[in-house]
Amino acid sequence: EGPALDHPFYLPYTTSGTLAVVTEYALPLALQAEVHAPADVAAALSRIRGNGFARAAVEAAYWCLASLTLGRSLAELFGGTRSRIEVGESIGIAPSLKETIEEVGRRLAEGFRRIKLKIAPGWDVEPTAAVRDAFGDIVLQVDANAAYTRADADVLARLDDFGLRCIEQPLEYDDLIGHARLQQRLRTPVCLDETLWSVDQVRYALELGACRNVNLKPARVAGISASLQVHDLCRDAGVPLWCGGMLESGIGRASNIALCSLPGFSDPADMSPAAFFYDWDLIDPTYTVGPDGCIEVPTAPGLGYEVDEERVRGAARRTVEIAA
């Protein structure tokens, strides 16, 4: 699954553009390459600049094939050690503080291990203070979705009072230097998301001190091989790491869940059940979050879940076949 959004407002990629790159470049390059392991596919696709979602989709298919051929689960192939992973939940900007508190209460009652509040200018210090006052010493972080500028450092510094796990992506997606300067100002760790679109970007951010917490979205960094490198970078640097997600179906979430079984993922993942977004999933049965806020890591080879091919065909809007 190449889970680009249907608009270029997160990163400069879209669903239609991702399909074009997959069919015109990524898949043909993979089919022409001499492939002994999935990492060979990642190497073949490295000629493509950017377009991580397209590269991730093709590489993931080869990881699935390798898993089936070897009879080993994806988690085992990745080097995972956990049988269950902790997950958190993200809370959007509600019309009122009361509704925010109620939503947080519901998610905590459902067992989620971490709460992430969306913030924006004018909706930041007050809701954060309200949630901290209402629920005490829960694992709490905020996500700005690049809504602030360097001029907002004073406001963001006020969030230091609330013992947050991190402030996620406060500034623009390409402002690495601005984040480094902001991190010098804040006690709270800055976490980067959109800014980290490749392994090298993660390396630069850590070297510059632009963040002290990393959100890894595997498709954003061009796939599983790149994600394994990011995992090792953060582990070696002692930087907290957690797995975020796009709006994947269970097909895309399968490898995300398997990745989270690696020991370097120290913080709860963003892994909302498909039912939060969709009437039905493309895998059946879909994954679930237990009452303790954990997801079981699949042990079966391949995706670890059964794909409902009829649902895939019914949901398809465009289909392209590529000759080997």
Tab-separated table of C-alpha atoms in Angstrom:
chain	number	residue	atom	x	y	z
A	1	GLU	CA	0.000	0.000	0.000
A	2	GLY	CA	1.309	3.442	-0.959
A	3	PRO	CA	-0.742	5.599	1.419
A	4	ALA	CA	-0.230	9.073	-0.021
A	5	LEU	CA	-3.099	11.444	0.674
A	6	ASP	CA	-5.463	12.694	-2.024
A	7	HIS	CA	-4.007	16.207	-1.652
A	8	PRO	CA	-0.458	17.670	-1.502
A	9	PHE	CA	-0.924	19.466	1.819
A	10	TYR	CA	1.044	17.005	4.006
A	11	LEU	CA	3.934	16.338	1.626
A	12	PRO	CA	4.182	17.134	-2.112
A	13	TYR	CA	2.694	13.766	-3.165
A	14	THR	CA	-0.814	12.579	-3.969
A	15	THR	CA	-2.648	9.320	-4.580
A	16	SER	CA	-2.785	9.801	-8.343
A	17	GLY	CA	0.869	10.827	-8.532
A	18	THR	CA	1.907	7.842	-6.448
A	19	LEU	CA	0.045	5.473	-8.761
A	20	ALA	CA	1.781	7.031	-11.766
A	21	VAL	CA	5.251	6.646	-10.229
A	22	VAL	CA	4.533	3.044	-9.190
A	23	THR	CA	3.336	1.984	-12.633
A	24	GLU	CA	5.714	4.027	-14.796
A	25	TYR	CA	8.928	3.775	-12.774
A	26	ALA	CA	9.026	1.926	-9.446
A	27	LEU	CA	7.504	-1.406	-10.405
A	28	PRO	CA	9.326	-1.616	-13.781
A	29	LEU	CA	12.647	-0.887	-12.024
A	30	ALA	CA	11.958	-3.600	-9.455
A	31	LEU	CA	10.991	-6.138	-12.124
A	32	GLN	CA	14.173	-5.406	-14.083
A	33	ALA	CA	16.447	-5.685	-11.029
A	34	GLU	CA	18.298	-8.761	-9.846
A	35	VAL	CA	16.506	-9.342	-6.569
A	36	HIS	CA	17.749	-11.744	-3.913
A	37	ALA	CA	16.231	-9.894	-0.940
A	38	PRO	CA	13.841	-6.971	-0.426
A	39	ALA	CA	16.767	-4.650	0.242
A	40	ASP	CA	17.774	-5.161	-3.403
A	41	VAL	CA	14.430	-3.645	-4.412
A	42	ALA	CA	15.028	-0.623	-2.183
A	43	ALA	CA	18.434	-0.181	-3.830
A	44	ALA	CA	16.937	-0.424	-7.318
A	45	LEU	CA	14.309	2.192	-6.459
A	46	SER	CA	16.830	4.601	-4.940
A	47	ARG	CA	17.266	6.108	-8.431
A	48	ILE	CA	13.843	7.701	-7.919
A	49	ARG	CA	14.112	11.066	-6.176
A	50	GLY	CA	11.632	11.463	-3.330
A	51	ASN	CA	8.268	9.768	-4.001
A	52	GLY	CA	8.631	7.687	-0.861
A	53	PHE	CA	5.050	6.416	-0.910
A	54	ALA	CA	5.479	4.856	-4.352
A	55	ARG	CA	8.808	3.262	-3.468
A	56	ALA	CA	7.440	2.003	-0.141
A	57	ALA	CA	4.476	0.309	-1.812
A	58	VAL	CA	6.592	-1.700	-4.230
A	59	GLU	CA	9.235	-2.634	-1.674
A	60	ALA	CA	6.569	-3.768	0.824
A	61	ALA	CA	5.222	-6.222	-1.731
A	62	TYR	CA	8.647	-7.851	-1.972
A	63	TRP	CA	8.935	-8.070	1.820
A	64	CYS	CA	5.576	-9.847	1.837
A	65	LEU	CA	6.763	-12.252	-0.863
A	66	ALA	CA	9.977	-12.937	1.066
A	67	SER	CA	7.977	-13.620	4.218
A	68	LEU	CA	5.767	-16.119	2.387
A	69	THR	CA	8.692	-17.795	0.618
A	70	LEU	CA	10.718	-18.227	3.818
A	71	GLY	CA	7.720	-19.121	5.989
A	72	ARG	CA	8.660	-16.443	8.533
A	73	SER	CA	6.585	-13.533	9.806
A	74	LEU	CA	7.391	-9.973	8.836
A	75	ALA	CA	8.258	-9.179	12.452
A	76	GLU	CA	10.736	-12.041	12.485
A	77	LEU	CA	12.326	-10.872	9.211
A	78	PHE	CA	12.651	-7.336	10.586
A	79	GLY	CA	14.288	-8.554	13.827
A	80	GLY	CA	11.306	-7.844	16.047
A	81	THR	CA	11.270	-9.056	19.637
A	82	ARG	CA	7.840	-8.039	20.952
A	83	SER	CA	4.648	-10.073	20.624
A	84	ARG	CA	2.465	-7.079	21.500
A	85	ILE	CA	2.892	-3.335	20.904
A	86	GLU	CA	1.605	-0.359	22.878
A	87	VAL	CA	-0.536	2.191	21.058
A	88	GLY	CA	-1.765	5.708	21.699
A	89	GLU	CA	-4.572	7.827	20.302
A	90	SER	CA	-4.679	11.218	18.655
A	91	ILE	CA	-7.346	13.750	19.674
A	92	GLY	CA	-8.394	16.365	17.127
A	93	ILE	CA	-9.304	19.973	17.819
A	94	ALA	CA	-12.809	19.911	19.316
A	95	PRO	CA	-15.336	22.765	19.480
A	96	SER	CA	-14.878	23.070	23.253
A	97	LEU	CA	-12.657	22.123	26.179
A	98	LYS	CA	-15.489	20.018	27.595
A	99	GLU	CA	-15.652	17.894	24.453
A	100	THR	CA	-11.877	17.538	24.447
A	101	ILE	CA	-11.861	16.288	28.033
A	102	GLU	CA	-14.688	13.856	27.279
A	103	GLU	CA	-12.875	12.482	24.222
A	104	VAL	CA	-9.629	12.006	26.149
A	105	GLY	CA	-11.544	10.245	28.920
A	106	ARG	CA	-13.104	7.819	26.435
A	107	ARG	CA	-9.764	6.949	24.869
A	108	LEU	CA	-8.098	6.393	28.242
A	109	ALA	CA	-10.996	4.167	29.303
A	110	GLU	CA	-10.462	2.144	26.124
A	111	GLY	CA	-6.911	1.485	27.267
A	112	PHE	CA	-4.799	3.695	24.999
A	113	ARG	CA	-1.345	4.221	26.503
A	114	ARG	CA	-0.661	7.754	25.247
A	115	ILE	CA	-2.778	10.774	24.352
A	116	LYS	CA	-1.757	13.175	21.590
A	117	LEU	CA	-3.574	16.503	21.392
A	118	LYS	CA	-3.736	18.434	18.148
A	119	ILE	CA	-2.897	22.091	18.734
A	120	ALA	CA	-2.901	25.291	16.670
A	121	PRO	CA	-2.406	28.991	17.383
A	122	GLY	CA	-5.107	29.986	19.852
A	123	TRP	CA	-5.738	26.352	20.843
A	124	ASP	CA	-2.604	25.226	22.637
A	125	VAL	CA	-1.812	26.185	26.225
A	126	GLU	CA	-5.391	26.142	27.514
A	127	PRO	CA	-6.441	22.679	26.247
A	128	THR	CA	-3.078	21.190	27.254
A	129	ALA	CA	-3.440	22.579	30.766
A	130	ALA	CA	-7.036	21.345	30.965
A	131	VAL	CA	-6.131	17.778	29.984
A	132	ARG	CA	-3.174	17.691	32.353
A	133	ASP	CA	-5.340	18.996	35.211
A	134	ALA	CA	-8.131	16.525	34.457
A	135	PHE	CA	-6.060	13.364	34.046
A	136	GLY	CA	-2.866	13.932	35.986
A	137	ASP	CA	0.295	12.072	35.090
A	138	ILE	CA	-0.781	10.447	31.813
A	139	VAL	CA	1.625	10.158	28.871
A	140	LEU	CA	0.721	13.319	26.961
A	141	GLN	CA	2.098	14.998	23.869
A	142	VAL	CA	0.894	17.602	21.392
A	143	ASP	CA	0.969	17.765	17.604
A	144	ALA	CA	1.020	21.112	15.799
A	145	ASN	CA	0.929	19.847	12.199
A	146	ALA	CA	3.349	22.640	11.200
A	147	ALA	CA	0.886	25.351	12.300
A	148	TYR	CA	3.433	27.660	13.975
A	149	THR	CA	6.295	29.895	12.859
A	150	ARG	CA	9.620	30.798	14.425
A	151	ALA	CA	7.914	33.907	15.853
A	152	ASP	CA	5.731	31.659	18.059
A	153	ALA	CA	8.611	30.380	20.200
A	154	ASP	CA	7.348	32.182	23.332
A	155	VAL	CA	3.943	30.497	23.118
A	156	LEU	CA	5.478	27.085	22.487
A	157	ALA	CA	7.840	27.583	25.440
A	158	ARG	CA	4.795	27.896	27.738
A	159	LEU	CA	4.065	24.237	26.994
A	160	ASP	CA	7.229	23.321	28.916
A	161	ASP	CA	5.139	23.595	32.099
A	162	PHE	CA	3.079	20.485	31.351
A	163	GLY	CA	5.633	17.660	31.278
A	164	LEU	CA	4.889	16.680	27.695
A	165	ARG	CA	6.494	13.723	26.002
A	166	CYS	CA	7.132	15.952	22.992
A	167	ILE	CA	5.836	18.735	20.756
A	168	GLU	CA	5.369	17.236	17.318
A	169	GLN	CA	6.136	19.166	14.104
A	170	PRO	CA	5.641	22.724	15.364
A	171	LEU	CA	7.124	24.479	12.299
A	172	GLU	CA	6.977	24.076	8.509
A	173	TYR	CA	7.878	20.711	7.020
A	174	ASP	CA	11.115	21.958	5.425
A	175	ASP	CA	12.373	24.197	8.277
A	176	LEU	CA	15.099	22.010	9.761
A	177	ILE	CA	17.172	24.971	11.014
A	178	GLY	CA	14.124	26.592	12.600
A	179	HIS	CA	13.393	23.410	14.523
A	180	ALA	CA	17.009	23.225	15.700
A	181	ARG	CA	16.801	26.783	17.053
A	182	LEU	CA	13.432	26.094	18.653
A	183	GLN	CA	14.723	22.927	20.330
A	184	GLN	CA	17.507	24.994	21.922
A	185	ARG	CA	14.804	27.204	23.420
A	186	LEU	CA	12.548	24.431	24.767
A	187	ARG	CA	12.936	21.920	27.577
A	188	THR	CA	10.258	19.759	25.933
A	189	PRO	CA	11.614	17.476	23.194
A	190	VAL	CA	10.700	18.520	19.659
A	191	CYS	CA	9.433	15.579	17.595
A	192	LEU	CA	9.659	15.740	13.803
A	193	ASP	CA	7.252	14.134	11.353
A	194	GLU	CA	6.868	15.719	7.889
A	195	THR	CA	10.439	17.054	8.029
A	196	LEU	CA	11.871	13.519	8.151
A	197	TRP	CA	11.126	12.272	4.633
A	198	SER	CA	14.317	10.201	4.253
A	199	VAL	CA	17.017	8.446	6.250
A	200	ASP	CA	19.391	11.327	5.547
A	201	GLN	CA	16.875	13.865	6.859
A	202	VAL	CA	16.696	11.910	10.126
A	203	ARG	CA	20.488	11.868	10.310
A	204	TYR	CA	20.710	15.616	9.650
A	205	ALA	CA	18.029	16.380	12.243
A	206	LEU	CA	19.808	14.384	14.925
A	207	GLU	CA	23.205	15.911	14.090
A	208	LEU	CA	21.777	19.457	14.152
A	209	GLY	CA	19.824	18.866	17.357
A	210	ALA	CA	16.581	19.717	15.540
A	211	CYS	CA	14.662	17.076	17.494
A	212	ARG	CA	14.932	14.828	20.522
A	213	ASN	CA	12.062	12.537	19.523
A	214	VAL	CA	11.279	10.889	16.162
A	215	ASN	CA	7.988	9.940	14.524
A	216	LEU	CA	8.650	7.304	11.865
A	217	LYS	CA	6.017	6.813	9.185
A	218	PRO	CA	7.475	3.980	7.100
A	219	ALA	CA	5.868	5.028	3.813
A	220	ARG	CA	7.055	8.614	4.293
A	221	VAL	CA	10.736	7.577	4.375
A	222	ALA	CA	10.384	5.264	1.312
A	223	GLY	CA	9.740	1.936	2.944
A	224	ILE	CA	10.819	-0.798	5.287
A	225	SER	CA	14.547	-0.918	4.501
A	226	ALA	CA	14.775	2.816	5.177
A	227	SER	CA	12.691	2.400	8.336
A	228	LEU	CA	15.110	-0.204	9.649
A	229	GLN	CA	17.951	2.283	9.126
A	230	VAL	CA	16.002	5.001	10.956
A	231	HIS	CA	15.376	2.558	13.799
A	232	ASP	CA	19.106	1.901	14.127
A	233	LEU	CA	19.991	5.613	13.966
A	234	CYS	CA	17.598	6.465	16.796
A	235	ARG	CA	18.578	3.451	18.879
A	236	ASP	CA	22.281	4.276	18.586
A	237	ALA	CA	21.617	7.953	19.413
A	238	GLY	CA	19.387	7.084	22.369
A	239	VAL	CA	16.529	9.078	20.845
A	240	PRO	CA	12.910	8.005	21.583
A	241	LEU	CA	11.238	6.555	18.493
A	242	TRP	CA	7.638	5.745	17.697
A	243	CYS	CA	5.709	4.641	14.637
A	244	GLY	CA	3.091	6.923	13.175
A	245	GLY	CA	0.692	6.161	10.361
A	246	MET	CA	-0.994	7.650	7.373
A	247	LEU	CA	-4.609	6.635	6.636
A	248	GLU	CA	-3.596	3.104	5.716
A	249	SER	CA	-5.940	0.185	5.537
A	250	GLY	CA	-4.879	-2.967	7.343
A	251	ILE	CA	-2.733	-3.834	4.308
A	252	GLY	CA	-0.421	-0.922	5.043
A	253	ARG	CA	-0.734	-1.188	8.815
A	254	ALA	CA	0.451	-4.818	8.797
A	255	SER	CA	4.090	-3.939	8.181
A	256	ASN	CA	3.854	-0.924	10.525
A	257	ILE	CA	2.723	-3.203	13.348
A	258	ALA	CA	5.521	-5.655	12.571
A	259	LEU	CA	8.100	-2.844	12.625
A	260	CYS	CA	6.890	-1.711	16.043
A	261	SER	CA	7.982	-5.064	17.447
A	262	LEU	CA	11.619	-3.934	17.138
A	263	PRO	CA	13.313	-2.978	20.423
A	264	GLY	CA	14.174	0.586	19.382
A	265	PHE	CA	10.516	1.662	19.283
A	266	SER	CA	10.319	3.098	22.766
A	267	ASP	CA	7.043	5.070	22.687
A	268	PRO	CA	3.443	3.983	21.951
A	269	ALA	CA	2.556	3.898	18.268
A	270	ASP	CA	-0.133	5.844	16.435
A	271	MET	CA	-2.149	2.843	15.314
A	272	SER	CA	-5.858	3.617	15.487
A	273	PRO	CA	-8.172	0.723	14.608
A	274	ALA	CA	-9.518	0.850	11.060
A	275	ALA	CA	-13.023	1.291	12.517
A	276	PHE	CA	-12.018	4.837	13.587
A	277	PHE	CA	-11.789	5.818	9.916
A	278	TYR	CA	-13.619	3.256	7.776
A	279	ASP	CA	-16.840	1.258	7.709
A	280	TRP	CA	-14.791	-1.830	6.840
A	281	ASP	CA	-11.156	-2.742	6.328
A	282	LEU	CA	-9.446	-4.415	3.364
A	283	ILE	CA	-8.261	-7.177	5.710
A	284	ASP	CA	-10.760	-9.409	7.442
A	285	PRO	CA	-10.630	-9.821	10.342
A	286	THR	CA	-8.917	-6.506	10.954
A	287	TYR	CA	-6.464	-5.836	13.766
A	288	THR	CA	-7.838	-4.660	17.104
A	289	VAL	CA	-6.575	-2.744	20.118
A	290	GLY	CA	-7.047	-4.672	23.344
A	291	PRO	CA	-8.423	-3.184	26.573
A	292	ASP	CA	-4.810	-2.799	27.761
A	293	GLY	CA	-3.985	-0.545	24.799
A	294	CYS	CA	-1.935	-3.129	22.932
A	295	ILE	CA	-2.071	-4.833	19.510
A	296	GLU	CA	-0.973	-8.408	18.933
A	297	VAL	CA	1.881	-8.677	16.439
A	298	PRO	CA	0.939	-11.178	13.684
A	299	THR	CA	2.985	-14.361	13.550
A	300	ALA	CA	1.756	-15.772	10.213
A	301	PRO	CA	3.933	-15.376	7.104
A	302	GLY	CA	3.042	-12.702	4.559
A	303	LEU	CA	1.035	-9.726	5.762
A	304	GLY	CA	-0.127	-11.750	8.742
A	305	TYR	CA	-3.728	-10.875	7.880
A	306	GLU	CA	-6.125	-12.127	5.211
A	307	VAL	CA	-6.833	-9.634	2.438
A	308	ASP	CA	-10.449	-9.513	1.277
A	309	GLU	CA	-9.887	-9.493	-2.490
A	310	GLU	CA	-13.555	-8.787	-3.201
A	311	ARG	CA	-13.423	-5.636	-1.088
A	312	VAL	CA	-10.254	-4.538	-2.865
A	313	ARG	CA	-11.902	-4.988	-6.261
A	314	GLY	CA	-15.038	-3.208	-5.089
A	315	ALA	CA	-13.070	-0.238	-3.757
A	316	ALA	CA	-10.769	0.064	-6.780
A	317	ARG	CA	-11.153	3.181	-8.929
A	318	ARG	CA	-8.259	2.555	-11.311
A	319	THR	CA	-6.453	-0.686	-12.119
A	320	VAL	CA	-3.181	-1.030	-14.004
A	321	GLU	CA	-1.392	-4.243	-15.030
A	322	ILE	CA	2.346	-4.318	-15.614
A	323	ALA	CA	3.918	-7.086	-17.712
A	324	ALA	CA	6.931	-8.757	-16.149
